[in-house]
mmCIF file of C-alpha atoms in Angstrom:
data_model
loop_
_atom_site.group_PDB
_atom_site.id
_atom_site.type_symbol
_atom_site.label_atom_id
_atom_site.label_comp_id
_atom_site.label_asym_id
_atom_site.label_seq_id
_atom_site.Cartn_x
_atom_site.Cartn_y
_atom_site.Cartn_z
ATOM 1 C CA GLU A 163 -5.226 34.492 -23.810
ATOM 2 C CA ALA A 164 -1.619 34.243 -23.861
ATOM 3 C CA ILE A 165 -1.803 31.842 -26.868
ATOM 4 C CA ALA A 166 -3.792 34.474 -28.859
ATOM 5 C CA ALA A 167 -1.622 37.084 -28.077
ATOM 6 C CA SER A 168 1.456 34.965 -29.010
ATOM 7 C CA ARG A 169 -0.194 34.063 -32.256
ATOM 8 C CA LYS A 170 -0.632 37.764 -32.996
ATOM 9 C CA ALA A 171 2.930 38.269 -32.053
ATOM 10 C CA VAL A 172 3.780 35.662 -34.742
ATOM 11 C CA GLN A 173 1.884 37.393 -37.537
ATOM 12 C CA LEU A 174 3.445 40.626 -36.571
ATOM 13 C CA LYS A 175 6.959 39.546 -36.310
ATOM 14 C CA PRO A 176 7.305 36.165 -38.340
ATOM 15 C CA ASP A 177 11.208 36.539 -38.508
ATOM 16 C CA ASP A 178 11.526 36.943 -34.790
ATOM 17 C CA PRO A 179 12.718 33.890 -33.346
ATOM 18 C CA ASP A 180 11.737 34.879 -29.627
ATOM 19 C CA VAL A 181 7.875 34.734 -30.519
ATOM 20 C CA HIS A 182 8.309 31.302 -31.966
ATOM 21 C CA THR A 183 10.057 29.978 -29.021
ATOM 22 C CA THR A 184 7.475 31.672 -26.774
ATOM 23 C CA MET A 185 4.682 30.324 -28.759
ATOM 24 C CA ALA A 186 6.236 26.894 -28.766
ATOM 25 C CA ASP A 187 6.506 27.020 -24.692
ATOM 26 C CA LEU A 188 2.868 27.924 -24.310
ATOM 27 C CA LEU A 189 1.627 25.396 -26.665
ATOM 28 C CA GLN A 190 3.788 22.839 -24.948
ATOM 29 C CA TRP A 191 2.464 23.989 -21.497
ATOM 30 C CA LYS A 192 -1.103 23.623 -22.638
ATOM 31 C CA GLY A 193 -0.381 20.092 -24.167
ATOM 32 C CA ASP A 194 -0.538 20.927 -28.041
ATOM 33 C CA TRP A 195 2.356 18.875 -28.900
ATOM 34 C CA ASP A 196 1.604 19.017 -32.802
ATOM 35 C CA GLY A 197 1.180 22.869 -32.286
ATOM 36 C CA ALA A 198 4.373 23.063 -30.230
ATOM 37 C CA ILE A 199 6.372 21.024 -32.747
ATOM 38 C CA ALA A 200 5.216 23.352 -35.593
ATOM 39 C CA SER A 201 6.325 26.215 -33.761
ATOM 40 C CA TYR A 202 9.777 24.888 -33.099
ATOM 41 C CA ARG A 203 10.091 23.729 -36.685
ATOM 42 C CA ASN A 204 9.260 27.334 -37.845
ATOM 43 C CA LEU A 205 11.964 28.456 -35.415
ATOM 44 C CA LEU A 206 14.560 26.141 -37.077
ATOM 45 C CA LYS A 207 13.582 27.485 -40.354
ATOM 46 C CA LEU A 208 14.887 30.996 -39.365
ATOM 47 C CA ARG A 209 18.091 29.602 -38.013
ATOM 48 C CA PRO A 210 19.567 27.614 -41.097
ATOM 49 C CA ARG A 211 22.700 25.492 -40.338
ATOM 50 C CA THR A 212 25.269 27.245 -41.786
ATOM 51 C CA PRO A 213 28.937 27.474 -40.506
ATOM 52 C CA ASP A 214 28.696 31.170 -39.685
ATOM 53 C CA LEU A 215 25.400 30.544 -37.503
ATOM 54 C CA LEU A 216 27.151 27.607 -35.571
ATOM 55 C CA SER A 217 27.790 29.602 -32.348
ATOM 56 C CA ARG A 218 24.034 30.836 -32.500
ATOM 57 C CA LEU A 219 22.889 27.252 -32.774
ATOM 58 C CA ARG A 220 25.064 26.261 -29.694
ATOM 59 C CA GLY A 221 23.228 28.693 -27.872
ATOM 60 C CA LEU A 222 20.022 27.651 -29.301
ATOM 61 C CA ASP A 223 20.495 23.857 -28.658
ATOM 62 C CA PRO A 224 19.216 23.737 -24.988
ATOM 63 C CA THR A 225 16.208 25.954 -25.458
ATOM 64 C CA VAL A 226 15.015 24.839 -28.859
ATOM 65 C CA LEU A 227 16.564 21.632 -30.121
ATOM 66 C CA ILE A 228 16.387 19.465 -26.910
ATOM 67 C CA PRO A 229 12.700 20.440 -25.987
ATOM 68 C CA LEU A 230 11.738 19.610 -29.791
ATOM 69 C CA GLY A 231 13.540 16.469 -29.234
ATOM 70 C CA ASP A 232 11.564 15.799 -26.064
ATOM 71 C CA LEU A 233 8.132 16.559 -27.602
ATOM 72 C CA LEU A 234 9.003 14.276 -30.767
ATOM 73 C CA ARG A 235 10.102 11.561 -28.332
ATOM 74 C CA ALA A 236 6.874 11.894 -26.167
ATOM 75 C CA LYS A 237 4.879 11.486 -29.442
ATOM 76 C CA ARG A 238 6.813 8.181 -30.019
ATOM 77 C CA ASP A 239 8.406 9.926 -33.376
ATOM 78 C CA TRP A 240 11.606 8.118 -32.701
ATOM 79 C CA ASP A 241 13.316 8.706 -36.027
ATOM 80 C CA GLU A 242 12.673 12.591 -36.036
ATOM 81 C CA ALA A 243 13.611 12.724 -32.278
ATOM 82 C CA ILE A 244 16.872 10.978 -32.972
ATOM 83 C CA ALA A 245 17.687 13.266 -35.641
ATOM 84 C CA VAL A 246 16.904 16.459 -33.591
ATOM 85 C CA TYR A 247 18.944 15.126 -30.596
ATOM 86 C CA ARG A 248 21.837 14.536 -33.066
ATOM 87 C CA MET A 249 21.548 18.048 -34.504
ATOM 88 C CA ALA A 250 21.744 19.290 -31.047
ATOM 89 C CA LEU A 251 24.956 17.142 -30.153
ATOM 90 C CA GLU A 252 26.501 18.306 -33.455
ATOM 91 C CA ALA A 253 26.234 21.765 -32.504
ATOM 92 C CA ASN A 254 27.248 21.054 -28.723
ATOM 93 C CA PRO A 255 28.467 17.552 -27.862
ATOM 94 C CA ASP A 256 28.384 18.422 -24.301
ATOM 95 C CA GLN A 257 24.520 18.748 -23.931
ATOM 96 C CA ALA A 258 23.800 16.044 -21.280
ATOM 97 C CA PRO A 259 19.812 16.409 -21.714
ATOM 98 C CA ALA A 260 20.492 15.649 -25.608
ATOM 99 C CA HIS A 261 22.585 12.636 -24.856
ATOM 100 C CA LEU A 262 19.836 11.340 -22.373
ATOM 101 C CA GLY A 263 17.064 11.817 -24.948
ATOM 102 C CA LEU A 264 19.061 10.365 -27.612
ATOM 103 C CA GLY A 265 19.676 7.273 -25.498
ATOM 104 C CA TYR A 266 16.201 6.912 -24.617
ATOM 105 C CA ALA A 267 14.772 7.218 -28.374
ATOM 106 C CA LEU A 268 17.633 4.898 -29.626
ATOM 107 C CA ALA A 269 16.553 2.471 -27.240
ATOM 108 C CA ARG A 270 12.831 2.581 -28.114
ATOM 109 C CA ARG A 271 13.628 2.638 -31.727
ATOM 110 C CA HIS A 272 16.319 0.003 -32.074
ATOM 111 C CA ARG A 273 15.877 -2.158 -29.287
ATOM 112 C CA ASP A 274 18.690 -4.444 -30.526
ATOM 113 C CA GLN A 275 20.967 -1.647 -30.122
ATOM 114 C CA LEU A 276 20.894 -1.119 -26.233
ATOM 115 C CA ASP A 277 24.727 -0.842 -25.825
ATOM 116 C CA ALA A 278 24.682 2.492 -28.086
ATOM 117 C CA ALA A 279 21.541 3.938 -26.242
ATOM 118 C CA VAL A 280 23.366 3.015 -22.954
ATOM 119 C CA ALA A 281 26.413 4.988 -23.939
ATOM 120 C CA HIS A 282 24.331 8.198 -24.511
ATOM 121 C CA ILE A 283 22.497 7.778 -21.307
ATOM 122 C CA GLN A 284 25.695 7.360 -19.386
ATOM 123 C CA LYS A 285 26.772 10.550 -20.821
ATOM 124 C CA GLY A 286 23.534 12.156 -20.097
ATOM 125 C CA CYS A 287 22.881 10.863 -16.543
ATOM 126 C CA LYS A 288 26.758 11.372 -15.823
ATOM 127 C CA CYS A 289 26.714 7.753 -14.623
ATOM 128 C CA LYS A 290 30.174 6.499 -13.356
ATOM 129 C CA GLU A 291 29.572 3.023 -14.960
ATOM 130 C CA PRO A 292 27.699 1.192 -17.722
ATOM 131 C CA ALA A 293 25.721 -0.680 -14.971
ATOM 132 C CA GLU A 294 24.072 2.537 -13.461
ATOM 133 C CA ALA A 295 23.156 3.647 -17.220
ATOM 134 C CA PHE A 296 21.570 0.039 -17.841
ATOM 135 C CA PHE A 297 19.546 0.356 -14.645
ATOM 136 C CA GLN A 298 18.334 3.909 -15.628
ATOM 137 C CA LEU A 299 17.337 2.485 -19.062
ATOM 138 C CA GLY A 300 15.581 -0.343 -17.290
ATOM 139 C CA LEU A 301 13.725 1.971 -15.322
ATOM 140 C CA SER A 302 12.618 4.089 -18.604
ATOM 141 C CA PHE A 303 11.126 0.695 -19.936
ATOM 142 C CA ASP A 304 9.502 -0.620 -16.481
ATOM 143 C CA PRO A 305 5.806 -0.542 -16.712
ATOM 144 C CA ALA A 306 5.646 -0.179 -12.852
ATOM 145 C CA PHE A 307 7.960 2.666 -13.092
ATOM 146 C CA THR A 308 6.600 4.589 -15.793
ATOM 147 C CA GLY A 309 2.924 4.073 -15.081
ATOM 148 C CA ALA A 310 2.206 2.697 -18.588
ATOM 149 C CA SER A 311 -1.536 2.452 -19.384
ATOM 150 C CA ALA A 312 -3.314 -0.811 -19.228
ATOM 151 C CA ARG A 313 -4.528 0.135 -22.839
ATOM 152 C CA ASP A 314 -1.019 -0.449 -24.109
ATOM 153 C CA LYS A 315 -1.027 -4.261 -22.887
ATOM 154 C CA ALA A 316 1.183 -5.349 -25.578
ATOM 155 C CA ILE A 317 3.654 -2.731 -25.359
ATOM 156 C CA LYS A 318 3.868 -2.973 -21.620
ATOM 157 C CA VAL A 319 4.631 -6.863 -22.135
ATOM 158 C CA VAL A 320 7.456 -5.804 -24.295
ATOM 159 C CA ASP A 321 8.669 -3.107 -22.214
ATOM 160 C CA GLN A 322 8.883 -5.330 -19.100
ATOM 161 C CA LYS A 323 10.921 -7.711 -20.967
ATOM 162 C CA VAL A 324 13.560 -5.032 -22.004
ATOM 163 C CA ALA A 325 13.315 -3.729 -18.340
ATOM 164 C CA ILE A 326 14.203 -6.921 -17.031
ATOM 165 C CA ALA A 327 17.116 -7.279 -19.659
ATOM 166 C CA CYS A 328 18.366 -4.082 -18.616
ATOM 167 C CA TYR A 329 18.437 -4.912 -14.977
ATOM 168 C CA ARG A 330 19.895 -8.100 -15.462
ATOM 169 C CA LYS A 331 22.627 -6.457 -17.650
ATOM 170 C CA ALA A 332 23.203 -3.930 -14.930
ATOM 171 C CA LEU A 333 23.784 -6.877 -12.431
ATOM 172 C CA GLU A 334 25.964 -8.817 -14.744
ATOM 173 C CA LEU A 335 28.124 -5.639 -15.205
ATOM 174 C CA ASN A 336 28.436 -5.037 -11.652
ATOM 175 C CA PRO A 337 27.162 -7.815 -9.373
ATOM 176 C CA ASP A 338 27.656 -5.614 -6.286
ATOM 177 C CA TYR A 339 25.177 -2.689 -7.589
ATOM 178 C CA ALA A 340 22.183 -3.142 -5.536
ATOM 179 C CA ALA A 341 19.642 -0.653 -7.066
ATOM 180 C CA PRO A 342 18.401 -3.026 -9.803
ATOM 181 C CA LEU A 343 17.461 -5.872 -7.400
ATOM 182 C CA PRO A 344 14.121 -4.749 -6.100
ATOM 183 C CA HIS A 345 13.099 -3.593 -9.594
ATOM 184 C CA LEU A 346 14.174 -6.841 -11.219
ATOM 185 C CA ALA A 347 12.458 -8.894 -8.266
ATOM 186 C CA ALA A 348 9.278 -6.820 -8.925
ATOM 187 C CA ALA A 349 9.488 -7.166 -12.630
ATOM 188 C CA LEU A 350 9.650 -11.133 -12.249
#
């Protein structure tokens, strides 16, 4: 019922960013990721990236760009997620959730560039040291921690290898950092 009312509001006020935001939130809550992404894209069309709107974009980042990036990342649309997170960081480089999302998306898309991903994760987690960021990245890949489904067996094998590499890197950077130890032991 709320979605039907929101659709009507979009028809009545197609230039109102608030109705598109509400529609995106409702669709995301319902689990309609494609619909939510379409609503976020419609909202972004209303807010073109021009210098005079930069301050408005900064205010929009946490409520529009980051959730859009999160949805794209959940759909494994790594390239678009990366682009959206970068747009959010261009508008406001201090957005920790954008750094975190960008780090995870970069790690998934470019597994050979984990150091770049970890730099963003470290900013996003506000980690004190890279070892902690590598541990967080390892958790994001670890099938035991993420609950990856059995139907994704090939992905699980690769993800587990990346998780192990991240746990080992965390321990290499700081041998006294104990958090990765039980996860590494379980993964091996």
